[in-house]
Short mmCIF file of C-alpha atoms in Angstrom, two decimals:
data_model
loop_
_atom_site.label_atom_id
_atom_site.label_comp_id
_atom_site.label_asym_id
_atom_site.label_seq_id
_atom_site.Cartn_x
_atom_site.Cartn_y
_atom_site.Cartn_z
CA MET A 1 108.13 89.24 76.56
CA GLY A 2 106.89 91.17 79.57
CA ILE A 3 103.63 92.15 77.95
CA ALA A 4 102.95 88.75 76.37
CA ARG A 5 101.83 87.12 79.60
CA PRO A 6 99.10 89.63 80.51
CA ILE A 7 97.83 89.57 76.92
CA ALA A 8 97.74 85.78 77.01
CA ASN A 9 95.84 85.89 80.30
CA VAL A 10 93.29 88.33 78.87
CA GLY A 11 92.95 86.14 75.80
CA ARG A 12 92.46 83.01 77.91
CA PHE A 13 89.88 84.75 80.08
CA ALA A 14 88.01 85.99 77.01
CA ALA A 15 88.08 82.53 75.43
CA GLU A 16 86.71 81.01 78.67
CA GLN A 17 83.90 83.56 78.81
CA VAL A 18 82.96 83.01 75.17
CA GLY A 19 83.04 79.24 75.72
CA ASP A 20 80.86 79.60 78.81
CA LEU A 21 78.39 81.78 76.89
CA GLY A 22 78.27 79.16 74.14
CA ARG A 23 77.58 76.36 76.64
CA PHE A 24 74.88 78.47 78.28
CA THR A 25 73.26 79.11 74.91
CA VAL A 26 73.22 75.40 74.06
CA PHE A 27 71.85 74.64 77.55
CA SER A 28 69.07 77.24 77.18
CA ALA A 29 68.23 76.08 73.66
CA SER A 30 67.92 72.53 74.94
CA ALA A 31 65.52 73.67 77.68
CA PHE A 32 63.35 75.51 75.12
CA ARG A 33 63.42 72.52 72.80
CA TRP A 34 62.05 70.28 75.56
CA ILE A 35 59.34 72.80 76.45
CA PHE A 36 58.07 72.89 72.89
CA THR A 37 58.56 69.23 71.97
CA ASP A 38 57.68 67.41 75.16
CA PHE A 39 55.95 69.49 77.79
CA THR A 40 56.90 68.82 81.39
CA ARG A 41 54.79 66.59 83.60
CA TRP A 42 52.55 68.03 86.28
CA ARG A 43 54.06 65.84 89.00
CA LEU A 44 57.46 67.44 88.27
CA LEU A 45 56.10 70.98 87.95
CA ARG A 46 53.90 71.03 91.07
CA PRO A 47 56.69 70.95 93.71
CA GLN A 48 58.56 73.66 91.82
CA LEU A 49 55.48 75.88 91.74
CA TYR A 50 55.25 75.50 95.49
CA GLU A 51 58.96 76.15 95.99
CA VAL A 52 59.13 79.20 93.73
CA GLY A 53 55.69 80.67 94.39
CA VAL A 54 54.38 79.86 97.86
CA ARG A 55 57.72 79.82 99.65
CA SER A 56 58.85 83.10 98.09
CA LEU A 57 55.74 84.98 99.11
CA PRO A 58 56.87 86.05 102.63
CA VAL A 59 60.13 87.56 101.42
CA ILE A 60 58.37 89.30 98.51
CA ILE A 61 55.73 90.80 100.82
CA PHE A 62 58.42 91.94 103.25
CA THR A 63 60.48 93.53 100.45
CA GLY A 64 57.51 95.24 98.80
CA ALA A 65 56.15 96.69 102.02
CA PHE A 66 59.44 98.20 103.14
CA VAL A 67 60.31 99.57 99.69
CA GLY A 68 56.95 101.36 99.52
CA MET A 69 57.27 102.75 103.05
CA VAL A 70 60.87 103.96 102.64
CA LEU A 71 60.10 105.56 99.29
CA ALA A 72 57.17 107.46 100.81
CA LEU A 73 59.23 108.48 103.85
CA GLN A 74 62.05 109.89 101.71
CA SER A 75 59.81 111.59 99.16
CA TYR A 76 57.32 113.21 101.51
CA PRO A 77 59.50 116.13 102.76
CA GLN A 78 60.24 117.32 99.19
CA PHE A 79 56.59 117.15 98.17
CA GLU A 80 55.54 118.93 101.31
CA LEU A 81 58.02 121.76 100.59
CA LEU A 82 56.42 122.15 97.16
CA GLY A 83 52.98 122.06 98.76
CA ARG A 84 51.96 119.04 96.71
CA ALA A 85 51.99 116.28 99.32
CA SER A 86 48.93 114.67 97.74
CA TRP A 87 51.10 113.89 94.66
CA LEU A 88 53.20 111.57 96.82
CA GLY A 89 51.09 108.61 95.77
CA ALA A 90 51.76 109.24 92.08
CA VAL A 91 55.54 109.13 92.54
CA VAL A 92 55.67 106.28 95.04
CA ASN A 93 53.24 104.06 93.19
CA LEU A 94 54.64 104.78 89.74
CA SER A 95 58.16 103.97 91.02
CA VAL A 96 56.98 100.76 92.64
CA VAL A 97 54.90 99.53 89.72
CA LYS A 98 57.28 100.40 86.89
CA GLU A 99 60.69 99.81 88.41
CA LEU A 100 61.22 98.94 92.03
CA GLY A 101 58.58 96.22 92.32
CA PRO A 102 59.74 94.11 89.37
CA VAL A 103 63.47 94.67 89.93
CA LEU A 104 63.47 94.12 93.69
CA ALA A 105 61.15 91.13 93.40
CA GLY A 106 63.53 89.75 90.77
CA VAL A 107 66.57 90.36 92.96
CA MET A 108 64.96 88.74 95.99
CA ILE A 109 63.93 85.73 93.91
CA ALA A 110 67.43 85.52 92.43
CA GLY A 111 68.72 85.31 96.00
CA ARG A 112 66.13 82.97 97.42
CA VAL A 113 65.17 80.77 94.48
CA GLY A 114 68.21 81.15 92.22
CA GLY A 115 70.67 80.27 94.97
CA ALA A 116 68.54 77.31 96.03
CA LEU A 117 68.21 76.06 92.44
CA ALA A 118 71.95 76.22 91.83
CA ALA A 119 72.79 74.61 95.17
CA GLY A 120 70.17 71.88 94.74
CA LEU A 121 71.22 70.98 91.20
CA GLY A 122 74.90 71.31 92.14
CA THR A 123 74.38 68.84 94.97
CA MET A 124 72.56 66.51 92.57
CA LYS A 125 75.50 66.73 90.22
CA VAL A 126 78.20 66.00 92.80
CA THR A 127 76.18 63.12 94.29
CA GLU A 128 75.81 61.64 90.77
CA GLN A 129 72.01 62.02 90.73
CA ILE A 130 72.20 63.76 87.35
CA ASP A 131 74.34 60.90 86.01
CA ALA A 132 71.78 58.48 87.47
CA LEU A 133 69.03 60.23 85.52
CA ARG A 134 71.00 59.92 82.31
CA ALA A 135 71.92 56.32 83.10
CA MET A 136 68.20 55.51 83.33
CA GLY A 137 67.59 56.97 79.89
CA ALA A 138 66.04 60.17 81.22
CA GLU A 139 67.00 63.64 80.01
CA PRO A 140 68.18 65.81 82.96
CA ILE A 141 67.26 69.10 81.30
CA ARG A 142 63.71 67.92 80.71
CA HIS A 143 63.31 66.53 84.23
CA LEU A 144 65.20 69.11 86.25
CA VAL A 145 65.49 72.34 84.29
CA VAL A 146 62.16 72.60 82.45
CA PRO A 147 59.94 72.38 85.57
CA ARG A 148 62.10 74.94 87.40
CA PHE A 149 62.16 77.23 84.38
CA LEU A 150 58.40 77.07 83.91
CA ALA A 151 57.76 77.64 87.62
CA CYS A 152 59.89 80.81 87.55
CA LEU A 153 58.42 81.99 84.27
CA LEU A 154 54.82 81.51 85.41
CA LEU A 155 55.06 82.68 89.00
CA ILE A 156 57.51 85.57 89.05
CA PRO A 157 54.95 87.86 87.32
CA PHE A 158 52.44 87.00 90.06
CA LEU A 159 55.04 87.60 92.74
CA THR A 160 55.81 90.94 91.12
CA VAL A 161 52.14 91.91 91.29
CA TYR A 162 52.14 90.97 94.99
CA CYS A 163 55.28 93.04 95.53
CA ASP A 164 53.69 96.00 93.73
CA PHE A 165 50.48 95.72 95.73
CA VAL A 166 52.21 95.51 99.09
CA GLY A 167 54.57 98.35 98.12
CA ILE A 168 51.57 100.56 97.24
CA VAL A 169 49.91 99.72 100.55
CA GLY A 170 53.18 100.44 102.40
CA GLY A 171 53.52 103.83 100.72
CA TYR A 172 49.93 104.72 101.54
CA VAL A 173 50.36 103.78 105.22
CA VAL A 174 53.25 106.27 105.51
CA ALA A 175 51.31 108.97 103.61
CA TRP A 176 48.32 108.39 105.85
CA GLY A 177 50.63 108.68 108.86
CA TYR A 178 51.75 112.10 107.59
CA GLY A 179 48.11 113.15 107.24
CA VAL A 180 47.96 113.26 103.43
CA ASP A 181 44.37 113.42 102.15
CA THR A 182 43.35 109.90 101.19
CA HIS A 183 41.04 110.84 98.33
CA GLU A 184 43.59 113.12 96.68
CA TYR A 185 46.40 110.59 97.27
CA TRP A 186 44.57 107.85 95.35
CA MET A 187 43.16 110.24 92.74
CA HIS A 188 46.66 111.45 91.78
CA SER A 189 47.95 107.87 91.88
CA ALA A 190 45.23 106.76 89.50
CA SER A 191 45.88 109.65 87.13
CA ALA A 192 49.64 108.95 87.07
CA ILE A 193 49.58 105.19 86.58
CA GLU A 194 48.35 103.78 83.31
CA ASN A 195 47.64 100.17 82.49
CA TRP A 196 50.72 100.36 80.32
CA ASP A 197 52.89 101.00 83.41
CA ILE A 198 51.52 97.94 85.17
CA PHE A 199 52.01 95.90 82.01
CA ALA A 200 55.59 97.18 81.62
CA GLY A 201 56.49 96.04 85.14
CA VAL A 202 54.94 92.61 84.76
CA PHE A 203 56.37 92.19 81.24
CA LYS A 204 59.88 92.80 82.57
CA SER A 205 59.41 90.29 85.34
CA VAL A 206 58.78 87.45 82.84
CA PHE A 207 62.26 88.01 81.41
CA PHE A 208 63.76 88.28 84.88
CA GLY A 209 62.16 84.95 85.82
CA ALA A 210 63.47 83.24 82.69
CA ALA A 211 66.97 84.62 83.24
CA ILE A 212 67.06 83.63 86.92
CA ALA A 213 65.93 80.06 86.16
CA LEU A 214 68.26 79.45 83.22
CA ILE A 215 71.32 81.03 84.84
CA SER A 216 70.78 79.27 88.17
CA CYS A 217 70.11 75.87 86.62
CA TYR A 218 73.14 76.26 84.36
CA LYS A 219 75.38 77.18 87.29
CA GLY A 220 74.07 74.15 89.20
CA PHE A 221 74.81 71.85 86.27
CA GLN A 222 78.32 73.32 85.98
CA SER A 223 79.02 72.96 89.70
CA ARG A 224 82.39 71.53 90.63
CA GLN A 225 82.93 68.75 93.13
CA GLY A 226 82.59 69.29 96.86
CA ALA A 227 80.85 71.68 99.22
CA GLU A 228 82.97 74.58 97.95
CA GLY A 229 81.95 73.89 94.36
CA VAL A 230 78.27 73.85 95.26
CA GLY A 231 78.61 77.00 97.37
CA ARG A 232 80.40 78.78 94.54
CA ALA A 233 77.69 77.73 92.08
CA ALA A 234 75.01 79.21 94.36
CA THR A 235 76.92 82.47 94.78
CA GLU A 236 77.63 82.78 91.06
CA ALA A 237 73.98 82.04 90.28
CA PHE A 238 72.89 85.01 92.40
CA VAL A 239 75.57 87.42 91.17
CA VAL A 240 75.08 86.61 87.47
CA SER A 241 71.27 86.63 87.83
CA PHE A 242 71.44 90.03 89.55
CA MET A 243 73.61 91.45 86.75
CA ALA A 244 71.31 89.91 84.14
CA ILE A 245 68.28 91.57 85.79
CA LEU A 246 69.95 94.98 85.64
CA ILE A 247 71.07 94.56 82.03
CA LEU A 248 67.71 93.16 80.90
CA ASP A 249 65.95 95.98 82.74
CA LEU A 250 67.87 98.60 80.77
CA PHE A 251 67.16 97.04 77.38
CA ILE A 252 63.52 96.22 78.14
CA VAL A 253 62.89 99.80 79.35
CA MET A 254 64.49 101.15 76.16
CA PHE A 255 62.35 98.83 74.06
CA LEU A 256 59.12 99.58 75.91
CA GLN A 257 59.69 103.34 75.84
CA GLY A 258 60.31 103.19 72.11
CA LEU A 259 57.18 101.10 71.67
CA TYR A 260 55.11 103.46 73.84
CA ASP A 261 56.33 106.52 71.93
CA ALA A 262 55.51 104.82 68.66
CA LEU A 263 52.00 103.93 69.81
CA TRP A 264 51.02 106.98 71.84
CA ALA A 265 52.43 110.48 72.19
CA ARG A 266 54.16 110.83 75.54
CA THR A 267 53.00 113.51 77.99
CA SER A 268 53.94 114.03 81.59
CA VAL A 269 51.22 113.92 84.19
CA PHE A 270 53.21 116.36 86.28
CA LEU A 271 53.19 118.98 83.53
CA SER A 272 49.53 118.66 82.67
CA MET B 1 106.05 45.34 81.22
CA SER B 2 104.06 48.31 80.13
CA ALA B 3 100.70 48.95 81.76
CA SER B 4 99.00 48.62 78.40
CA GLU B 5 100.23 45.05 77.92
CA PRO B 6 98.09 42.94 80.22
CA ILE B 7 99.09 39.55 81.55
CA ARG B 8 96.07 37.53 80.53
CA VAL B 9 95.64 34.37 82.55
CA GLU B 10 93.51 31.68 80.93
CA PRO B 11 93.99 28.46 82.91
CA ASP B 12 91.77 26.37 80.64
CA SER B 13 93.90 26.80 77.54
CA GLY B 14 97.05 28.15 79.05
CA GLU B 15 97.21 30.52 76.11
CA PRO B 16 96.67 34.27 76.26
CA THR B 17 93.57 35.48 74.44
CA PRO B 18 94.30 38.23 71.93
CA ALA B 19 92.59 41.37 73.13
CA ALA B 20 91.39 42.25 69.67
CA GLN B 21 89.81 38.88 68.97
CA ASP B 22 86.13 39.11 68.12
CA GLN B 23 84.11 36.91 70.42
CA PRO B 24 80.37 36.53 69.82
CA GLN B 25 79.61 36.40 73.54
CA ALA B 26 81.23 39.81 74.16
CA VAL B 27 78.37 42.12 75.09
CA ILE B 28 80.60 45.14 75.74
CA ARG B 29 83.89 45.87 74.06
CA LEU B 30 86.28 48.76 74.65
CA GLU B 31 88.75 49.09 71.80
CA GLY B 32 91.86 51.26 72.05
CA VAL B 33 90.16 53.60 74.50
CA SER B 34 92.08 56.58 75.85
CA LYS B 35 90.81 59.13 78.35
CA GLN B 36 92.56 62.03 79.96
CA PHE B 37 91.48 64.53 82.63
CA GLY B 38 93.63 67.65 82.65
CA GLY B 39 97.15 66.28 82.62
CA HIS B 40 96.17 62.91 84.10
CA GLN B 41 96.01 60.02 81.63
CA VAL B 42 93.39 57.62 82.99
CA PHE B 43 93.29 55.15 80.08
CA ARG B 44 95.89 54.66 77.39
CA ASP B 45 94.83 52.51 74.42
CA LEU B 46 92.74 50.24 76.63
CA THR B 47 91.16 47.20 75.00
CA LEU B 48 88.84 45.07 77.09
CA GLU B 49 85.64 43.14 76.69
CA PHE B 50 82.90 41.86 78.96
CA ARG B 51 81.19 38.59 78.17
CA ARG B 52 77.50 37.81 78.36
CA GLY B 53 76.23 36.21 81.54
CA GLU B 54 79.55 36.70 83.32
CA THR B 55 80.26 38.75 86.44
CA THR B 56 83.46 40.64 85.81
CA VAL B 57 85.07 42.43 88.72
CA VAL B 58 87.25 45.39 87.80
CA LEU B 59 89.93 46.01 90.41
CA GLY B 60 92.37 48.83 90.82
CA ALA B 61 93.61 51.53 93.14
CA SER B 62 91.63 54.70 93.74
CA GLY B 63 91.84 57.05 90.77
CA VAL B 64 92.79 54.32 88.31
CA GLY B 65 89.63 54.94 86.28
CA LYS B 66 87.28 52.15 87.34
CA SER B 67 84.23 54.40 87.68
CA VAL B 68 85.24 56.29 84.54
CA MET B 69 85.13 52.97 82.67
CA LEU B 70 81.51 52.43 83.74
CA LYS B 71 80.58 55.94 82.64
CA LEU B 72 82.27 55.38 79.28
CA ILE B 73 80.28 52.17 78.80
CA LEU B 74 77.03 54.01 79.53
CA GLY B 75 77.99 56.91 77.30
CA LEU B 76 77.91 59.32 80.25
CA MET B 77 81.44 60.28 79.18
CA LYS B 78 83.08 60.15 75.77
CA PRO B 79 86.56 58.69 75.27
CA ASP B 80 89.27 60.97 73.84
CA ALA B 81 90.19 58.15 71.45
CA GLY B 82 89.06 54.61 70.75
CA ARG B 83 85.67 52.98 70.32
CA ILE B 84 83.09 51.30 72.52
CA PHE B 85 80.75 48.60 71.24
CA ILE B 86 77.57 47.21 72.79
CA ASP B 87 76.60 43.92 71.17
CA GLY B 88 78.79 44.81 68.21
CA ALA B 89 77.19 48.25 67.65
CA GLU B 90 79.41 51.25 68.20
CA ILE B 91 78.02 53.75 70.71
CA THR B 92 80.99 56.12 70.90
CA THR B 93 79.59 58.60 68.42
CA LEU B 94 75.91 58.36 69.33
CA SER B 95 74.07 61.50 70.39
CA GLU B 96 72.51 61.74 73.85
CA ARG B 97 69.07 61.05 72.39
CA ARG B 98 70.21 57.96 70.48
CA LEU B 99 72.03 56.67 73.55
CA MET B 100 68.79 56.53 75.55
CA PRO B 101 67.56 53.16 74.19
CA VAL B 102 71.06 51.76 74.71
CA ARG B 103 71.06 52.89 78.33
CA MET B 104 67.71 51.20 78.93
CA ARG B 105 69.53 47.88 78.57
CA PHE B 106 71.67 48.79 81.56
CA GLY B 107 71.11 49.22 85.25
CA MET B 108 73.65 50.98 87.39
CA LEU B 109 74.24 51.01 91.11
CA PHE B 110 76.19 54.19 91.85
CA GLN B 111 78.90 54.47 94.47
CA GLY B 112 76.88 56.75 96.73
CA SER B 113 73.63 55.11 95.54
CA ALA B 114 72.65 58.44 93.86
CA LEU B 115 69.03 58.07 94.95
CA PHE B 116 66.95 61.10 93.98
CA ASP B 117 66.71 62.89 97.28
CA PHE B 118 63.43 64.62 96.38
CA LEU B 119 61.66 61.31 95.72
CA THR B 120 60.54 58.54 98.05
CA VAL B 121 61.92 55.00 97.85
CA TYR B 122 58.83 53.98 95.86
CA GLU B 123 59.24 56.84 93.39
CA ASN B 124 62.96 56.16 93.03
CA VAL B 125 62.41 52.50 92.13
CA ALA B 126 59.43 53.34 89.91
CA PHE B 127 61.30 56.12 88.10
CA ALA B 128 62.73 54.19 85.14
CA VAL B 129 59.53 52.15 84.77
CA ARG B 130 57.44 55.32 84.58
CA GLU B 131 59.93 56.87 82.21
CA HIS B 132 59.99 54.04 79.70
CA LYS B 133 56.88 51.91 80.16
CA ASN B 134 53.38 53.14 79.69
CA TRP B 135 52.06 50.91 82.44
CA PRO B 136 49.11 51.49 84.80
CA GLU B 137 50.06 52.47 88.32
CA ALA B 138 48.92 49.08 89.73
CA ARG B 139 51.44 47.27 87.55
CA ILE B 140 54.21 49.71 88.47
CA ARG B 141 53.35 49.21 92.15
CA GLU B 142 53.70 45.46 91.71
CA VAL B 143 57.09 45.81 90.00
CA VAL B 144 58.33 48.09 92.78
CA ARG B 145 57.08 45.64 95.41
CA GLN B 146 58.87 42.74 93.70
CA LYS B 147 62.16 44.57 93.33
CA LEU B 148 62.13 45.85 96.89
CA ALA B 149 61.36 42.31 98.08
CA LEU B 150 64.33 41.03 96.09
CA VAL B 151 66.63 43.32 98.07
CA ASP B 152 64.81 42.77 101.40
CA MET B 153 63.48 46.33 101.58
CA GLU B 154 59.73 45.77 101.73
CA GLY B 155 57.81 48.37 103.72
CA THR B 156 60.18 51.25 102.99
CA GLU B 157 58.23 52.61 100.03
CA ASN B 158 57.26 55.88 101.68
CA LEU B 159 60.63 56.71 103.20
CA LEU B 160 62.90 59.41 101.77
CA PRO B 161 66.55 58.59 100.99
CA GLU B 162 67.68 60.80 103.91
CA GLU B 163 65.85 58.43 106.28
CA LEU B 164 67.86 55.38 105.11
CA SER B 165 71.21 54.02 106.31
CA GLY B 166 74.10 53.54 103.87
CA GLY B 167 73.36 49.84 103.43
CA MET B 168 69.64 50.48 102.91
CA ARG B 169 70.44 53.10 100.28
CA LYS B 170 72.62 50.59 98.42
CA ARG B 171 69.77 48.09 98.46
CA VAL B 172 67.25 50.63 97.19
CA GLY B 173 69.80 51.70 94.58
CA LEU B 174 70.06 48.07 93.51
CA ALA B 175 66.26 47.73 93.37
CA ARG B 176 66.16 50.86 91.19
CA ALA B 177 68.94 49.50 88.95
CA ILE B 178 67.04 46.26 88.28
CA ALA B 179 63.58 47.85 88.01
CA ILE B 180 63.32 47.52 84.23
CA ASP B 181 65.06 44.12 84.12
CA PRO B 182 68.28 45.27 82.46
CA GLU B 183 70.52 42.91 80.52
CA VAL B 184 73.66 44.36 82.08
CA ILE B 185 74.10 45.70 85.62
CA LEU B 186 77.01 47.97 86.47
CA TYR B 187 78.02 48.17 90.12
CA ASP B 188 80.24 51.07 91.17
CA GLU B 189 81.88 50.22 94.51
CA PRO B 190 78.82 48.41 95.88
CA THR B 191 80.38 47.71 99.29
CA THR B 192 82.43 50.86 99.88
CA GLY B 193 81.67 52.59 103.16
CA LEU B 194 79.70 49.66 104.57
CA ASP B 195 80.53 47.54 107.61
CA PRO B 196 81.73 43.99 106.78
CA VAL B 197 78.40 42.32 107.59
CA THR B 198 76.35 44.79 105.54
CA ALA B 199 78.92 44.52 102.74
CA ASP B 200 78.50 40.75 102.75
CA THR B 201 74.72 41.19 102.61
CA ILE B 202 75.11 43.40 99.54
CA ASN B 203 77.40 40.78 97.95
CA SER B 204 74.77 38.11 98.59
CA LEU B 205 72.08 40.35 97.06
CA LEU B 206 74.29 40.92 94.06
CA LEU B 207 74.68 37.14 93.62
CA ARG B 208 70.93 36.68 94.07
CA CYS B 209 70.19 39.28 91.38
CA GLN B 210 72.72 37.61 89.10
CA ARG B 211 71.15 34.20 89.70
CA GLU B 212 67.51 35.26 89.38
CA LEU B 213 67.80 37.85 86.61
CA LYS B 214 70.60 36.11 84.67
CA THR B 215 72.31 39.39 83.84
CA THR B 216 75.79 40.32 82.75
CA SER B 217 77.45 42.18 85.60
CA ILE B 218 80.43 44.48 85.88
CA VAL B 219 81.48 45.20 89.44
CA VAL B 220 84.00 47.93 90.14
CA THR B 221 85.57 47.58 93.55
CA HIS B 222 88.75 47.53 95.59
CA ASP B 223 87.19 45.21 98.15
CA MET B 224 88.93 41.84 97.55
CA ALA B 225 86.51 39.86 99.74
CA SER B 226 83.68 41.12 97.55
CA ALA B 227 85.67 40.46 94.36
CA TYR B 228 86.37 36.83 95.26
CA LYS B 229 82.78 36.25 96.35
CA VAL B 230 80.94 37.65 93.32
CA GLY B 231 83.43 37.53 90.44
CA ASP B 232 83.62 34.95 87.67
CA ARG B 233 86.48 36.94 86.24
CA LEU B 234 88.74 39.60 87.74
CA VAL B 235 90.40 42.39 85.75
CA MET B 236 92.99 44.64 87.32
CA LEU B 237 93.64 48.13 86.01
CA HIS B 238 96.90 49.98 86.58
CA GLU B 239 98.27 53.18 85.03
CA GLY B 240 95.90 53.32 82.11
CA GLY B 241 95.76 49.65 81.15
CA VAL B 242 94.96 46.09 82.21
CA ILE B 243 97.72 44.28 84.08
CA ALA B 244 95.83 41.13 85.01
CA ASP B 245 92.75 39.39 83.66
CA GLY B 246 91.47 35.96 84.63
CA PRO B 247 89.41 33.87 87.03
CA PRO B 248 89.70 34.64 90.76
CA GLU B 249 92.00 31.71 91.52
CA ALA B 250 94.42 32.67 88.78
CA ILE B 251 94.50 36.29 89.93
CA ARG B 252 95.16 35.11 93.48
CA ARG B 253 98.31 33.36 92.20
CA HIS B 254 99.31 36.11 89.75
CA SER B 255 103.04 36.77 89.35
CA ASP B 256 102.86 40.56 89.03
CA VAL B 257 103.93 42.19 92.27
CA ARG B 258 101.49 45.10 91.70
CA VAL B 259 98.63 42.60 91.66
CA GLN B 260 99.91 40.86 94.78
CA ARG B 261 100.32 44.18 96.59
CA PHE B 262 96.76 45.10 95.74
CA ILE B 263 95.07 41.79 96.62
CA HIS B 264 96.98 41.50 99.90
CA GLY B 265 96.71 45.19 100.71
CA ASP B 266 100.44 45.24 101.45
CA ALA B 267 102.35 48.12 99.87
CA SER B 268 105.67 46.80 101.23
CA LEU B 269 105.42 43.51 99.37
CA ALA B 270 108.71 43.30 97.43
CA ALA B 271 108.51 40.87 94.58
CA ALA B 272 107.35 37.28 94.90
CA PRO B 273 103.77 36.54 95.86
CA PRO B 274 103.26 34.63 99.10
CA GLN B 275 101.96 31.52 97.33
CA GLY B 276 103.68 29.27 94.79
CA ASP B 277 102.33 27.92 91.53
CA ILE B 278 102.85 31.16 89.68
CA PRO B 279 101.70 31.16 86.07
#
């Protein structure tokens, strides 16, 4: 008797999670169906491009710059001890391009855009604007989700490139401040970073953008009544998007490393 | 008397009309509809129909399911049991995509107006026209101008919903609801939250729309002044069913104490209504 209750609670929680995953899958499938059967209209997409792209730029630049600078600051003493300070650029820039740029850009966008998407759609739901759309014979997923999804999908890779660029500049500014030779700094950076690395970072960001948009829109559509419901939807959108970014990152890195190894033999630039 | 057994008042014949009787003029028919939220039973085997060209006012206390009824009619919610017919065709089992042409026959004024806050007044009113008619912008502009003129809101085209007062939002919501000349207009609490003068203006607009567009209207409200002014027929919901159904005068003289409490706004009313001539 005593153990039945906790087991029932676990079972109920599991059933809720599975149900939620099923609803999310149907929601995502519906968004994809609209993209491929009836492409969104420019007048719906344009404001979302502005919201996701232009308005996210300051926070992305800020994040990228500080990540690059901090990484260079923390790495420099070790490289100097080894007498290879000019290799600082290789480590900082490779870290920024392959991992920190895409992931931190994704996290910042999950916070800024994802939260706003969930709160905006949640407010539309509780003020019956989504019902009004349906009442007028319009499909809410096509009108509200598809433009937001496409804006995230198209612009997060560009924002990631901005984040990478600013991070690289930030790292160089610190290295320059320490007196690292500029020519050698960039020469080692260039030898360490391949086009594949840049591609890998940008490739990941496409998936991060899709996950952020779908999760945030879904949470907004599932928002409960009242200010608390909308607030909770925004919070959950960020938390779940953040977790999704980390999980996707792991699997995409595994996939890309396997693909790289299959295509080219792996060698370390530091051992060559 | 159980809540699911309505007292139907028909002064012309003096005879109750069987709820299940098929009437050709019934544009909307709810048949044995039940709906439950959590443990709360909103409708229990509800049967009700709305006749063409008539303005039916649905009355009832807060939480009785008036707004839910409108959403069931539009297919925005599905009933747990029962069937809903529009012009004799069942819509209960239709998919979202197949419901779209059905919904185009309706216009709905939402309780909080539900104007799209990211669109201007012009874009709000033009929304359904753009969605369903492949018209040039000049023609859409003319339709929007006409509808805004009908609700005395000319010159507000470029304003955003946040720049409008509650009464103005209701008017724009009404203009949006009638933009594609629907056959049926559903009004969800059209006067709630408005001062008495603005509420009366909305009632007059509602009558004007009814007169000029010749629509079937369903008005959900708990505002008795509004109900008496706009209704050809009043229906009162209570605990999952209809407890009164008839013309305004008959409802005013209804024998059920729950009806009298509601229409007089007096919870302490014991039994007999204040007027005689009880049916």
